[in-house]
Structure formats: structure tokens, C-alpha cells
Tab-separated table of C-alpha atoms in Angstrom:
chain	number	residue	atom	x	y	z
A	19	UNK	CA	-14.393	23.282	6.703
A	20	UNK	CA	-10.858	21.969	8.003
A	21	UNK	CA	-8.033	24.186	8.497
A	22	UNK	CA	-4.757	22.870	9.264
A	23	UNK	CA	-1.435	23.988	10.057
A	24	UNK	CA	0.679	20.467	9.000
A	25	UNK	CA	-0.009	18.569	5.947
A	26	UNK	CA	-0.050	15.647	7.921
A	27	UNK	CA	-3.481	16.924	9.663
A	28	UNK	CA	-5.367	16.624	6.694
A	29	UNK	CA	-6.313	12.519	5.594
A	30	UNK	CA	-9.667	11.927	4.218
A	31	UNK	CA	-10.543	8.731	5.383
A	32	UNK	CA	-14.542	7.973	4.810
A	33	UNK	CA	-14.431	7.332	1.044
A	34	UNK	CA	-14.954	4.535	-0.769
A	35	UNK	CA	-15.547	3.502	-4.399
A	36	UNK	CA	-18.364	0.981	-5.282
A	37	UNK	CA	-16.778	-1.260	-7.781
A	38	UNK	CA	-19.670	-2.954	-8.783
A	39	UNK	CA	-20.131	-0.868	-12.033
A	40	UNK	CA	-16.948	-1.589	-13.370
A	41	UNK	CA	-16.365	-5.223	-12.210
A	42	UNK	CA	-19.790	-6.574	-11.613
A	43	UNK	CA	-19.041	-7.444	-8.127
A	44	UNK	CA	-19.778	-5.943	-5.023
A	45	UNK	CA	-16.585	-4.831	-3.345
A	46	UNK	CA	-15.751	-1.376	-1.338
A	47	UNK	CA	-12.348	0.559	-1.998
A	48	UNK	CA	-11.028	2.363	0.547
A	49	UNK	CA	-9.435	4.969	-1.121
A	50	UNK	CA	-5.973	6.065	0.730
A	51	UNK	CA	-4.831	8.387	-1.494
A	52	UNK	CA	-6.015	11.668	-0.298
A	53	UNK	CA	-3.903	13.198	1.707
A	54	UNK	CA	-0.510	15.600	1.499
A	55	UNK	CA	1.727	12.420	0.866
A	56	UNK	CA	-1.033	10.658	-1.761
A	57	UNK	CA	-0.817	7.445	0.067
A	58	UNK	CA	-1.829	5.433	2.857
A	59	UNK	CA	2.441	5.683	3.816
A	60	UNK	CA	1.240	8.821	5.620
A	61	UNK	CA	-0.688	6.726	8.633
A	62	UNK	CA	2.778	4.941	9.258
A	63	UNK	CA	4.950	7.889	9.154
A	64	UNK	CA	3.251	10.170	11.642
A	65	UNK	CA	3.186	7.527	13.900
A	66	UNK	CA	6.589	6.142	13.693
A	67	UNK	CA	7.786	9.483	13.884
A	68	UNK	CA	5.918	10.920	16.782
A	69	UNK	CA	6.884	7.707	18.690
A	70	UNK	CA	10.601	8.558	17.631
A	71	UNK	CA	10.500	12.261	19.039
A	72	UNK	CA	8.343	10.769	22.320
A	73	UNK	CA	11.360	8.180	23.000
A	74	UNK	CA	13.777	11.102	21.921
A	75	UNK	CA	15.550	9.572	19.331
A	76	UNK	CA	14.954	12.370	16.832
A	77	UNK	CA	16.105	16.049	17.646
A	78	UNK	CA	16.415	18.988	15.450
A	79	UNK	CA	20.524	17.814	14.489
A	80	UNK	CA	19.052	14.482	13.225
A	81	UNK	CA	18.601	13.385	10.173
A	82	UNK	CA	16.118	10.908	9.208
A	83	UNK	CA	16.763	8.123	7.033
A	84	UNK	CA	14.521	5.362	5.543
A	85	UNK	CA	14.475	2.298	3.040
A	86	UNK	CA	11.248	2.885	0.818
A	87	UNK	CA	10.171	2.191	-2.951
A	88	UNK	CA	8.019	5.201	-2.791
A	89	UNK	CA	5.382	6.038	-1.357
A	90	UNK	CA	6.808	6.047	2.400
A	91	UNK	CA	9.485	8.144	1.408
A	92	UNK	CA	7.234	10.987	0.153
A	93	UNK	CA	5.074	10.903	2.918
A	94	UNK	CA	8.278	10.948	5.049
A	95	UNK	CA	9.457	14.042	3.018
A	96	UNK	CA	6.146	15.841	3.522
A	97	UNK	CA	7.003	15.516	7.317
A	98	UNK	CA	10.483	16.358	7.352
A	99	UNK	CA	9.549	19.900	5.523
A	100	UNK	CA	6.652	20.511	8.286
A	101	UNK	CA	8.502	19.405	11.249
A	102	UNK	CA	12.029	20.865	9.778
A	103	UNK	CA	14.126	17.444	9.648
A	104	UNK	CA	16.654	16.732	6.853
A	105	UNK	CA	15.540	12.802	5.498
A	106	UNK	CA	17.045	10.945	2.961
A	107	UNK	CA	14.835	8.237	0.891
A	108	UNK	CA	16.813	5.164	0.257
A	109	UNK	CA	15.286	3.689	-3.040
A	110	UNK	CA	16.009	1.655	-6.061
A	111	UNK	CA	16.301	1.845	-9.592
A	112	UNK	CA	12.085	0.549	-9.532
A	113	UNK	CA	11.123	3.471	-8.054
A	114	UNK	CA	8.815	5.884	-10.138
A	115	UNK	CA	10.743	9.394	-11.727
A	116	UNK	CA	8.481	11.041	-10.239
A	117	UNK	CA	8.045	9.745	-6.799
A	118	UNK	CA	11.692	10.819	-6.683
A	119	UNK	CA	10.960	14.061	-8.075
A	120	UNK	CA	8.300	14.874	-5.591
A	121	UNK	CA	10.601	13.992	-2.413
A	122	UNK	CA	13.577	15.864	-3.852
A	123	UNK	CA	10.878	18.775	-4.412
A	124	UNK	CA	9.352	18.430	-0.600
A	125	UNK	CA	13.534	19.324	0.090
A	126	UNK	CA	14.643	15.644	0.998
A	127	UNK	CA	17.303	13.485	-0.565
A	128	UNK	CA	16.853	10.357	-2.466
A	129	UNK	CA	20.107	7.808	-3.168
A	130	UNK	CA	19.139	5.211	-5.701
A	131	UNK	CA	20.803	1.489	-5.343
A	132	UNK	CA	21.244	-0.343	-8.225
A	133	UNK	CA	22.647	-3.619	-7.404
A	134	UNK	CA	20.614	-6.939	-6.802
A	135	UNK	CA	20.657	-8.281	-3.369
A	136	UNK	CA	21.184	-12.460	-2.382
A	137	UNK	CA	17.916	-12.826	-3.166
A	138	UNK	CA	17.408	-11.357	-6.645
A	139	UNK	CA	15.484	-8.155	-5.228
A	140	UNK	CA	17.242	-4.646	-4.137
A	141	UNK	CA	15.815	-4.383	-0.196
A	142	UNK	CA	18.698	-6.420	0.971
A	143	UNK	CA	20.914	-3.985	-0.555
A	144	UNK	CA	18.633	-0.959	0.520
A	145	UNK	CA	19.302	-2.006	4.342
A	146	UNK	CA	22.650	-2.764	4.223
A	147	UNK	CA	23.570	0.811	2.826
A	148	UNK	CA	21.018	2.131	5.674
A	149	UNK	CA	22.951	0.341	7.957
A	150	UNK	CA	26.310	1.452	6.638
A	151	UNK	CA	25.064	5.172	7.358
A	152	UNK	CA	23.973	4.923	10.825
A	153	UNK	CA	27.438	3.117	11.514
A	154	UNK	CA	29.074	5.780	10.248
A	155	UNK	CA	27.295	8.976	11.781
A	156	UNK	CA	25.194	9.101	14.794
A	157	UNK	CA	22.927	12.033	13.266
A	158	UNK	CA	21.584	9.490	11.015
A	159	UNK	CA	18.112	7.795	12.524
A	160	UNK	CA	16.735	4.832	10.784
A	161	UNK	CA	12.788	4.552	11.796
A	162	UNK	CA	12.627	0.460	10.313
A	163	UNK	CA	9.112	0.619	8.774
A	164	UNK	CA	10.088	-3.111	8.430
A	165	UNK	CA	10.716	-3.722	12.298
A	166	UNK	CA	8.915	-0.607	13.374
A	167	UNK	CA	5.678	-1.497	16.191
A	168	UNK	CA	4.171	2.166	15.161
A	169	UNK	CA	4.018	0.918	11.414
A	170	UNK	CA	1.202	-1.540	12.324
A	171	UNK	CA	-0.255	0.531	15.297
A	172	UNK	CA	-1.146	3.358	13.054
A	173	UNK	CA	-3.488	0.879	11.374
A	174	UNK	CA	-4.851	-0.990	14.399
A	175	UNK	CA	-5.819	2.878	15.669
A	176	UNK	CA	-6.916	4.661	12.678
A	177	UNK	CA	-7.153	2.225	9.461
A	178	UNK	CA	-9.603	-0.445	10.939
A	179	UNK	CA	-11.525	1.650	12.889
A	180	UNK	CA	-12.478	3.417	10.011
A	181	UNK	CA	-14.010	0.596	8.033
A	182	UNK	CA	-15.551	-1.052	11.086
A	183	UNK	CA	-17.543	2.491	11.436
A	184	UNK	CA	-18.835	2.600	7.814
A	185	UNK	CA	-19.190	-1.631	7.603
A	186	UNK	CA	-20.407	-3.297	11.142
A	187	UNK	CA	-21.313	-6.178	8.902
A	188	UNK	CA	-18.075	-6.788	7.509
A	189	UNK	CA	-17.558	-9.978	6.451
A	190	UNK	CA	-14.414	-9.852	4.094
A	191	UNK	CA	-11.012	-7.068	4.158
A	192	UNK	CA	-8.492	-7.725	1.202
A	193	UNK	CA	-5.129	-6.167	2.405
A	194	UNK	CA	-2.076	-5.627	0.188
A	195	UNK	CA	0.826	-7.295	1.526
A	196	UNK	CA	4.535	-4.908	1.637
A	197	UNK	CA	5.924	-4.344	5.022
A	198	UNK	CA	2.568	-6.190	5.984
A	199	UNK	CA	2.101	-2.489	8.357
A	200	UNK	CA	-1.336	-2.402	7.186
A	201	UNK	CA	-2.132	-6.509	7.114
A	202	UNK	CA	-1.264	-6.821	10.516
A	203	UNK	CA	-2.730	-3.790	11.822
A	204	UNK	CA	-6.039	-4.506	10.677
A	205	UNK	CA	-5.631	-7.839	11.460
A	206	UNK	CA	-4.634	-7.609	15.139
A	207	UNK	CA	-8.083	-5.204	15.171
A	208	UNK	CA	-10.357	-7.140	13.790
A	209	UNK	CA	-9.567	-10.324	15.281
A	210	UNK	CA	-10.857	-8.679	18.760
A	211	UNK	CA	-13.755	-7.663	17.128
A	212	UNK	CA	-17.261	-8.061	17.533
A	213	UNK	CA	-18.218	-10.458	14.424
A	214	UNK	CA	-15.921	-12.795	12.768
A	215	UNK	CA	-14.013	-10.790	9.490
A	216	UNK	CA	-11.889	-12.578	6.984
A	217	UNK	CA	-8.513	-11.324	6.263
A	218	UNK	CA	-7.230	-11.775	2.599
A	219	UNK	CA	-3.664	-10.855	2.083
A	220	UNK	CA	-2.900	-9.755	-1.342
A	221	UNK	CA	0.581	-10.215	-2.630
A	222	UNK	CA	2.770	-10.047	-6.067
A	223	UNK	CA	4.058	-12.972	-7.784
A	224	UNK	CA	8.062	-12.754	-7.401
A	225	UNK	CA	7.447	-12.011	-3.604
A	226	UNK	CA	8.407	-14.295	-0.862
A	227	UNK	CA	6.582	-12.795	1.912
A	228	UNK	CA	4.656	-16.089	2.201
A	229	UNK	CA	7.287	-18.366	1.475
A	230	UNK	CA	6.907	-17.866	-2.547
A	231	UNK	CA	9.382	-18.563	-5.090
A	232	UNK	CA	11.245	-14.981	-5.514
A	233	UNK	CA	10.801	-13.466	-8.971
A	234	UNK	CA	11.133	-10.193	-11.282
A	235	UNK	CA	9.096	-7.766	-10.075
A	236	UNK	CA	8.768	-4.110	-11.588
A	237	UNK	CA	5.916	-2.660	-10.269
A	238	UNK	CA	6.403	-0.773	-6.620
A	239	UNK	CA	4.334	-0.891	-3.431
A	240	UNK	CA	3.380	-4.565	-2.787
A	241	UNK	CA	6.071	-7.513	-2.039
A	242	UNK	CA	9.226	-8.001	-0.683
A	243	UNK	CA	12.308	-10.337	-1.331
A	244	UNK	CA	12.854	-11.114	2.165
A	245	UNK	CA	9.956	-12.241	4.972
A	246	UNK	CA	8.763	-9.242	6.847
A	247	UNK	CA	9.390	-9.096	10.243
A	248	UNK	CA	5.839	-7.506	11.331
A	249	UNK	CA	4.584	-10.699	9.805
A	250	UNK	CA	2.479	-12.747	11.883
A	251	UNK	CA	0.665	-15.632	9.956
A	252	UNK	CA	-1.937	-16.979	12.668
A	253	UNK	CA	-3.797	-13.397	11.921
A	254	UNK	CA	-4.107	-13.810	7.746
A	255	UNK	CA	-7.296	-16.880	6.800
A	256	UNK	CA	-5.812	-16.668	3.455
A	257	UNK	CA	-2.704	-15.804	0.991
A	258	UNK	CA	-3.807	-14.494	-2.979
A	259	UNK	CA	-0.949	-13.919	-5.426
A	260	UNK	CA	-1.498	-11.666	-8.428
A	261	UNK	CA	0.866	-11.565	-11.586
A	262	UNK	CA	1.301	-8.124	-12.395
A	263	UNK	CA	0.115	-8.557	-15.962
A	264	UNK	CA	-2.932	-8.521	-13.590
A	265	UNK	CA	-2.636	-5.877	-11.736
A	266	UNK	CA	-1.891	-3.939	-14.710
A	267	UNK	CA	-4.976	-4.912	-16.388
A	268	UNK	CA	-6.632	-3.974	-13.434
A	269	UNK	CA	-5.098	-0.678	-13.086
A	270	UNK	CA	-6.264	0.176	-16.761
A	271	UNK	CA	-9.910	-0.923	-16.195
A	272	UNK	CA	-10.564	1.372	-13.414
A	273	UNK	CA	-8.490	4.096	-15.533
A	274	UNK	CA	-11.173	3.737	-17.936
A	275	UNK	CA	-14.037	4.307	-15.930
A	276	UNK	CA	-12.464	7.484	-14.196
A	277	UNK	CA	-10.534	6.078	-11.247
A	278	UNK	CA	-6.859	6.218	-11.733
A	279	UNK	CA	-5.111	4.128	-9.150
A	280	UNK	CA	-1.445	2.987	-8.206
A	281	UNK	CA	0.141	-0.330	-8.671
A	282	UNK	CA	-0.866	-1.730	-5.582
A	283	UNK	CA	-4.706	-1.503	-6.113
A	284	UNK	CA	-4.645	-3.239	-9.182
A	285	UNK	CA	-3.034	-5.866	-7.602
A	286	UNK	CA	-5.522	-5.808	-4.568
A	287	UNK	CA	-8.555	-5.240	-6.522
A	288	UNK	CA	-7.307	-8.393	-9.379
A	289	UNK	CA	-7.077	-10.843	-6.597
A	290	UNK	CA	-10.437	-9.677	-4.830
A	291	UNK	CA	-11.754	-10.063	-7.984
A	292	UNK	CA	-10.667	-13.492	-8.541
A	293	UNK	CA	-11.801	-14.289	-4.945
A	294	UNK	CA	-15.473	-12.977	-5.127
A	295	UNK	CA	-15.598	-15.103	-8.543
A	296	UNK	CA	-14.583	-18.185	-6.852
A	297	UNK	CA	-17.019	-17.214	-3.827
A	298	UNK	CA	-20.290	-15.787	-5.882
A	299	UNK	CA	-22.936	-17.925	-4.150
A	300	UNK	CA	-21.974	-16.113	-0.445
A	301	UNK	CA	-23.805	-13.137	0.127
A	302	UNK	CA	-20.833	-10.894	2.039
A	303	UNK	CA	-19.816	-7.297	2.540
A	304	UNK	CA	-16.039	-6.964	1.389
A	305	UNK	CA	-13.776	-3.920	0.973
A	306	UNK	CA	-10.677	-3.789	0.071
A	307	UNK	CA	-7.827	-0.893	0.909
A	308	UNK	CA	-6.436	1.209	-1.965
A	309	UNK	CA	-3.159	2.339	-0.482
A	310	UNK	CA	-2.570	5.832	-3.221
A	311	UNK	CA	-3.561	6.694	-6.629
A	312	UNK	CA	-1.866	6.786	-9.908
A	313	UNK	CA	-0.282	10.092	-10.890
A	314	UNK	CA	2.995	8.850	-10.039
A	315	UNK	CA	2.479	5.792	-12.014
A	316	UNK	CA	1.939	7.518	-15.372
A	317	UNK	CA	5.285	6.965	-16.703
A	318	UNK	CA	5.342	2.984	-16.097
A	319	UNK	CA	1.922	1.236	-15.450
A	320	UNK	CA	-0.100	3.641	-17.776
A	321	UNK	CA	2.851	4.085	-20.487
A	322	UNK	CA	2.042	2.080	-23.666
A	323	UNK	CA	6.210	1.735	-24.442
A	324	UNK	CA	7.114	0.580	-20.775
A	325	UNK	CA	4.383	-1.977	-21.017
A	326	UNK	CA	5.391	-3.394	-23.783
A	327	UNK	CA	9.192	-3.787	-23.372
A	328	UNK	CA	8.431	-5.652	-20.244
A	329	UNK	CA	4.805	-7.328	-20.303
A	330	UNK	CA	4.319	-7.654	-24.433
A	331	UNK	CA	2.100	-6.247	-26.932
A	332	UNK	CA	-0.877	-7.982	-25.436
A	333	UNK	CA	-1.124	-7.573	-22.205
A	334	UNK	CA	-4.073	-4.916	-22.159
A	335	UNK	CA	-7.266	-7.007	-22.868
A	336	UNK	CA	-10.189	-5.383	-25.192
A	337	UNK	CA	-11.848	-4.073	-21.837
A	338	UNK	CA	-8.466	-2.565	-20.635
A	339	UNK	CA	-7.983	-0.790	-24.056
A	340	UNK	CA	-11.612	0.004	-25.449
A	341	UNK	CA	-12.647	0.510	-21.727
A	342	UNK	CA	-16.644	-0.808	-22.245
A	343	UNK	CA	-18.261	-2.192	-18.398
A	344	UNK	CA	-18.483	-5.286	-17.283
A	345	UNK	CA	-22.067	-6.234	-18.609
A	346	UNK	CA	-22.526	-8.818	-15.236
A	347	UNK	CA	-25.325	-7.934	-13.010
A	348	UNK	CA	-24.787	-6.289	-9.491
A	349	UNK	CA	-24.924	-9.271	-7.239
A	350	UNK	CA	-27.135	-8.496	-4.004
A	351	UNK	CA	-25.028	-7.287	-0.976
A	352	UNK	CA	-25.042	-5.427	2.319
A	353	UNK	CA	-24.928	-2.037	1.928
A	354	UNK	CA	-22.132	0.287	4.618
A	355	UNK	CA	-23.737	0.944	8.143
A	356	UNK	CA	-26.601	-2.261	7.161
């Protein structure tokens, strides 16, 4: 039984969901979401911060500040109450009601920007008033998950090694693309390993991470509207793009088999999807990370009125809606620790 002092000591990180019920292809979810913060964010904030108090950057007069559509900001929050930090979430007008809630609740700060950066997204904008802050007061201590090293080393330590322990025959790892934290940690980890492993980067229509034409986007978590500078191309074998009527059809399809998941793994779990149907004659192991779940997407992704001012009357199929299985048989595969 665990007992813990910190919320940030607790973070399942050995289950998985077999997906081959609902989709009819064999693919592993990591699930992220099960920890103090809900999200995978939590890995990246524990380590950014610990390196920040290591190099002493952060003492008990600072106050921590951070640009984040979510999920990093809450798991930010749950540290600041442990450790006894102020932090203040810099967000946008995308960002769930109640992800802001829950880091106002945790006793953090949130200041919403509304106005569209150069590049039709808010980040720009997000930055710049980050920027204007720490000009302006020394307290103020800006970790960067966008330039941070600890945002990617949380995954090459902990993330990867997790999945090579339950998969040693891993063939495949779909990664959502946002900060690319998580892409590139894994990455960097599994290029030194022992077998060859494919890394699929997933990624939103509207982003230009990879050079894509920007676009609306209204779902949180995945994309950016400038190029991450974590980003290291030579360690991604290929680039999938999901619209987010997809990932939205995706989110409602595990919904109605039980799982409720975020934004960000039904855009992972569409493009794997698509991927495993375009590479059905290979016998592989594949999993693919699910960075939180979907409480905090109740109001948007899983609200019939939100849907359908933005995405149209029809963009839940008869599978999304009625919720019957995919009738496709289980393909063969490798089992975890084959």
C-alpha cells in the first residue's frame, strides 16, 4: 500500500488499456492520467522544478509563472500548494472552465489572454505577457516547458522506461506532439535502445509544429502555432495529422465503452488508428501514450451544444452516438513482456 506525503509521489504508471475491443486493432494505451495533477504534465513539472530549486532559481519569495493550456498548469498548481510557492497559469480563452477552476482551487492564479498572436494562435501572445512579467519583477520565475531540458528528461527517465519494461518487443510508440516534452524524450530513449522502435508523432490539423499550414484549433493539449524548440526531427520516422472532428469521434467511442479520455488521446488514438489500418498485414506491438483523462473535458468535447456550434450536427458517427463495437476481429499480436 503507498503512503505519501506530496501529491506528486503518487503516479501510477503500469496501466494500459487494450483497445482491441473497441477498435479492432491491437494497440496499448498508456494511460497518464492517474495521478494528483490527472495528466502526464505532472512528469515535466517535478522535474523542471526540482532542477529549478537544485540551480537555485526558485526560493520561498518566488513566484512561479508558466504559459500552459491546461494540463501543465494544474499539475504546476498541485506543486506550488505542496512545496508552498505562489504560481500563476498563463492561459487562453481555449482553456477548459474547469481546468481553471481546479488551479484557482489548488490556490494558484490563472490570467486568461484573449488576443490572437502573428500567427493566428494565442502562445505568441501567452509568452510575450510571460515575458513582460519577469521584466518587470524579479520574483517572477518562468520554468519554459517550451525551452526547458527537464521537460524532455522527465520522459527519457521515467516515461520510456516504463513501456520498454512492460513491451521489450516494441515495435511501434505513437506520441502526441505539444511542447514535443514527451516525443523527444521517448525518442532520444529509444533510439539507444536495444531493438529498433518506430516513433509516430501525432499532431492536430491547424498546428505548425511540422511545418503545417496554421489553422483554428479549439481543442487543448496537442499543437502549437509556432515550431517547438525541444523539437528535433532526425528522432521522429514519421509525422500523422488528425482533424479534430477525429479526435472527437474518437474521444466519444472510447466514452462509450467506459473509458473517458481527454482531447489529446482521441487525437493520438484516431491517427494510430488510421496507421495500423494502412499497416494491417505487419504483425507489431504498438502503444500509444494517453497524456490525462476527460473530466475536464466535459463541458467542450463531450457537450452536445459546443459540438455543434463549432463541428456541425454530424460530426458524431452512429458508433460515436449509439456506441455498438467495432465488429472486426482481434488481429494476432505480441502480447506485453512476449
Amino acid at each position: 500500500m503507498p503512503v505519501i506525503s506530496a501529491p506528486h509521489a503518487f503516479n501510477e504508471s503500469q496501466l494500459y488499456v487494450d483497445l482491441r475491443s473497441i477498435f479492432g486493432r491491437a494497440l496499448y494505451l498508456k494511460c497518464e492520467g492517474f495521478n494528483f495533477a490527472g495528466s502526464i504534465k505532472l512528469k515535466a513539472a517535478v522535474e523542471m522544478v526540482e532542477n529549478a530549486e537544485r540551480d537555485g532559481l526558485l526560493t520561498p519569495d518566488s513566484i512561479m509563472v508558466e504559459s500552459s493550456s491546461g494540463n501543465l498548469g494544474v499539475a504546476l498548481s498541485v506543486i506550488a500548494a505542496s512545496k508552498g510557492y505562489r504560481f500563476l497559469c498563463v492561459t487562453d480563452s481555449r482553456c477548459n472552465l474547469s481546468t481553471r477552476l481546479l488551479i484557482e482551487a489548488l490556490g494558484s492564479e490563472v490570467h486568461i489572454i484573449s488576443d490572437l498572436d502573428a500567427n493566428g494562435g494565442f502562445l505568441g501572445a501567452r509568452i510575450e505577457y510571460v515575458r513582460g512579467l519577469c521584466a518587470s519583477d524579479q520574483r517572477y520565475v518562468w520554468l519554459s516547458q517550451y525551452t526547458n531540458p527537464g521537460n524532455w528528461q522527465a520522459h527519457y527517465r521515467r516515461t520510456a522506461p516504463e513501456i520498454a519494461r512492460q513491451f521489450p518487443r516494441l515495435d511501434v510508440l505513437f506520441v502526441g506532439a505539444g511542447t514535443t516534452g514527451t516525443l523527444m524524450g521517448c525518442a532520444r530513449y529509444f533510439r539507444e535502445w536495444h531493438r529498433p522502435v518506430r516513433i509516430v508523432a501525432v499532431d492536430s490539423v491547424g498546428s505548425v509544429i511540422f511545418g503545417g499550414k496554421p489553422g483554428r484549433r479549439m481543442i487543448p493539449g496537442l499543437g502549437m502555432s509556432m515550431r517547438p524548440p525541444l523539437l528535433d526531427e532526425s528522432y521522429v520516422d514519421e509525422v500523422l495529422q488528425v482533424e479534430e472532428a477525429d479526435t472527437i469521434r474518437a474521444c466519444h467511442r472510447l466514452a462509450r465503452s467506459g473509458f473517458l479520455f481527454g482531447g489529446s488521446t482521441g487525437t493520438i488514438v484516431s491517427g494510430a488508428m488510421d496507421w495500423m489500418a494502412r499497416n494491417e498485414d505487419r504483425d507489431i506491438t504498438a502503444v500509444a501514450i494517453a497524456p490525462d483523462l476527460g473530466e475536464r473535458y466535459l463541458d467542450t468535447i463531450y457537450q452536445t451544444n459546443w459540438l455543434q456550434d463549432l463541428y456541425g450536427d454530424q460530426v458524431l458517427g452512429p458508433d460515436e452516438v449509439a456506441g455498438p463495437r467495432g465488429s472486426e476481429p482481434a488481429p494476432r499480436t505480441t502480447g506485453p513482456n512476449s
